[in-house]
Amino acid sequence: QVQLVESGGGLVQPGGSLRLSCAASGFTLDYYSVAWFRQAPGKEREGVSFIFSSDGSTYYADSVKGRFTISRDNAKNMVYLQMNSLKYEDTAVYYCATAQPGIRVGVRPRDYTNWGQGTQVTVSS
């Protein structure tokens, strides 16, 4: 009924770029705050980038600030994560997630109730 599908992951060299896409179906994405999380093997899931429905503001983790950019295309019901200057430590499965409309949310995974399946990003030389 409602679904998020990530795409755009792959293998990239350090310093390279990738753009991840999050496609929504079954609901209108622009009413929702959207987040990108990532999880590396043996690590906790961490919030990477957020775009909030309340005012359109964005937030980035310190580890990616200045390198990653989150954006919306409401006409396509899509959210993107542009990743530049990639580092080895960016290697992880990246997940798109949404929070319910009208709910005050932050940057923790518990705030987000709908998740995609993830897409693998591997930074390697």
Coordinates of C-alpha atoms in Angstrom, one line a residue:
Q1 CA 0.0 0.0 0.0
V2 CA 2.7 2.4 1.0
Q3 CA 6.3 1.8 -0.2
L4 CA 9.7 3.5 -0.3
V5 CA 12.3 2.2 -2.7
E6 CA 15.9 3.4 -2.7
S7 CA 18.2 3.2 -5.7
G8 CA 21.5 4.6 -6.9
G9 CA 23.9 2.8 -4.6
G10 CA 27.0 1.1 -5.9
L11 CA 30.8 0.9 -5.8
V12 CA 32.7 4.2 -6.0
Q13 CA 36.3 5.3 -5.4
P14 CA 37.2 7.7 -2.6
G15 CA 36.6 11.2 -3.6
G16 CA 33.8 10.2 -6.0
S17 CA 30.1 10.9 -6.0
L18 CA 26.8 9.1 -6.0
R19 CA 23.2 10.2 -6.0
L20 CA 20.7 8.1 -4.1
S21 CA 17.0 8.2 -4.9
C22 CA 14.0 7.5 -2.8
A23 CA 10.8 6.8 -4.6
A24 CA 7.5 6.8 -2.8
S25 CA 4.3 5.1 -3.8
G26 CA 0.9 4.9 -2.2
F27 CA 1.2 8.3 -0.5
T28 CA 2.2 11.9 -1.3
L29 CA 5.8 12.4 0.0
D30 CA 5.7 16.1 0.4
Y31 CA 3.5 15.9 3.5
Y32 CA 6.2 13.9 5.2
S33 CA 9.5 14.6 6.8
V34 CA 12.1 12.4 5.1
A35 CA 15.4 11.1 6.4
W36 CA 18.3 9.2 5.1
F37 CA 19.9 6.8 7.6
R38 CA 22.9 4.5 7.1
Q39 CA 24.2 1.4 8.8
A40 CA 27.6 -0.1 8.4
P41 CA 28.4 -3.7 9.5
G42 CA 28.7 -3.8 13.3
K43 CA 27.6 -0.2 13.7
E44 CA 24.5 1.5 15.0
R45 CA 22.1 2.9 12.5
E46 CA 22.8 6.7 12.2
G47 CA 20.9 9.6 10.8
V48 CA 22.7 11.2 7.8
S49 CA 20.4 13.8 6.4
F50 CA 16.9 15.1 7.0
I51 CA 14.3 17.3 5.2
F52 CA 11.4 18.4 7.4
S53 CA 7.9 18.9 6.1
S54 CA 7.0 21.6 8.5
D55 CA 9.2 24.3 7.0
G56 CA 11.4 22.5 4.4
S57 CA 14.5 22.9 6.5
T58 CA 17.3 20.4 6.3
Y59 CA 19.7 18.9 8.8
Y60 CA 23.0 17.0 8.3
A61 CA 25.1 14.9 10.5
D62 CA 28.5 16.5 11.2
S63 CA 30.2 13.6 9.4
V64 CA 28.6 14.5 6.1
K65 CA 28.0 18.2 6.4
G66 CA 29.4 20.0 3.4
R67 CA 29.6 16.8 1.3
F68 CA 26.0 15.5 1.2
T69 CA 22.8 17.3 0.0
I70 CA 19.2 16.2 0.5
S71 CA 16.5 17.5 -1.9
R72 CA 12.9 16.9 -2.9
D73 CA 11.2 16.7 -6.2
N74 CA 7.5 16.7 -5.3
A75 CA 6.3 16.4 -8.9
K76 CA 8.1 13.0 -9.1
N77 CA 7.3 12.0 -5.4
M78 CA 11.0 11.6 -4.9
V79 CA 13.7 12.5 -2.5
Y80 CA 17.4 12.5 -3.3
L81 CA 20.7 12.3 -1.5
Q82 CA 23.6 13.7 -3.4
M83 CA 26.9 12.4 -2.0
N84 CA 30.2 14.0 -2.9
S85 CA 33.8 13.6 -1.8
L86 CA 33.0 10.1 -0.6
K87 CA 35.2 8.5 2.0
Y88 CA 35.8 4.9 3.1
E89 CA 33.8 5.5 6.2
D90 CA 30.7 6.3 4.2
T91 CA 30.4 2.6 3.2
A92 CA 27.1 1.4 4.5
V93 CA 23.6 0.4 3.6
Y94 CA 21.6 3.6 3.1
Y95 CA 17.9 3.7 4.0
C96 CA 15.2 6.2 3.2
A97 CA 12.5 6.7 5.9
T98 CA 9.5 8.9 6.5
A99 CA 7.7 10.2 9.6
Q100 CA 3.9 10.6 10.0
P101 CA 2.5 14.0 9.1
G102 CA 1.7 16.3 11.9
I103 CA 4.1 14.6 14.3
R104 CA 7.0 16.4 15.8
V105 CA 10.1 14.5 14.8
G106 CA 13.8 14.7 15.3
V107 CA 16.8 12.8 14.0
R108 CA 16.4 9.4 15.7
P109 CA 15.3 6.3 13.9
R110 CA 12.3 5.8 16.3
D111 CA 10.8 9.0 14.9
Y112 CA 10.4 7.4 11.5
T113 CA 7.8 4.8 10.8
N114 CA 8.1 3.8 7.1
W115 CA 11.3 2.5 5.7
G116 CA 12.7 1.4 2.4
Q117 CA 14.7 -1.7 1.8
G118 CA 18.1 0.0 1.7
T119 CA 20.7 0.4 -1.0
Q120 CA 24.4 -0.5 -0.6
V121 CA 27.1 2.1 -1.0
T122 CA 30.7 0.9 -1.1
V123 CA 33.6 3.3 -1.2
S124 CA 36.7 1.4 -2.1
S125 CA 39.9 1.9 -4.1

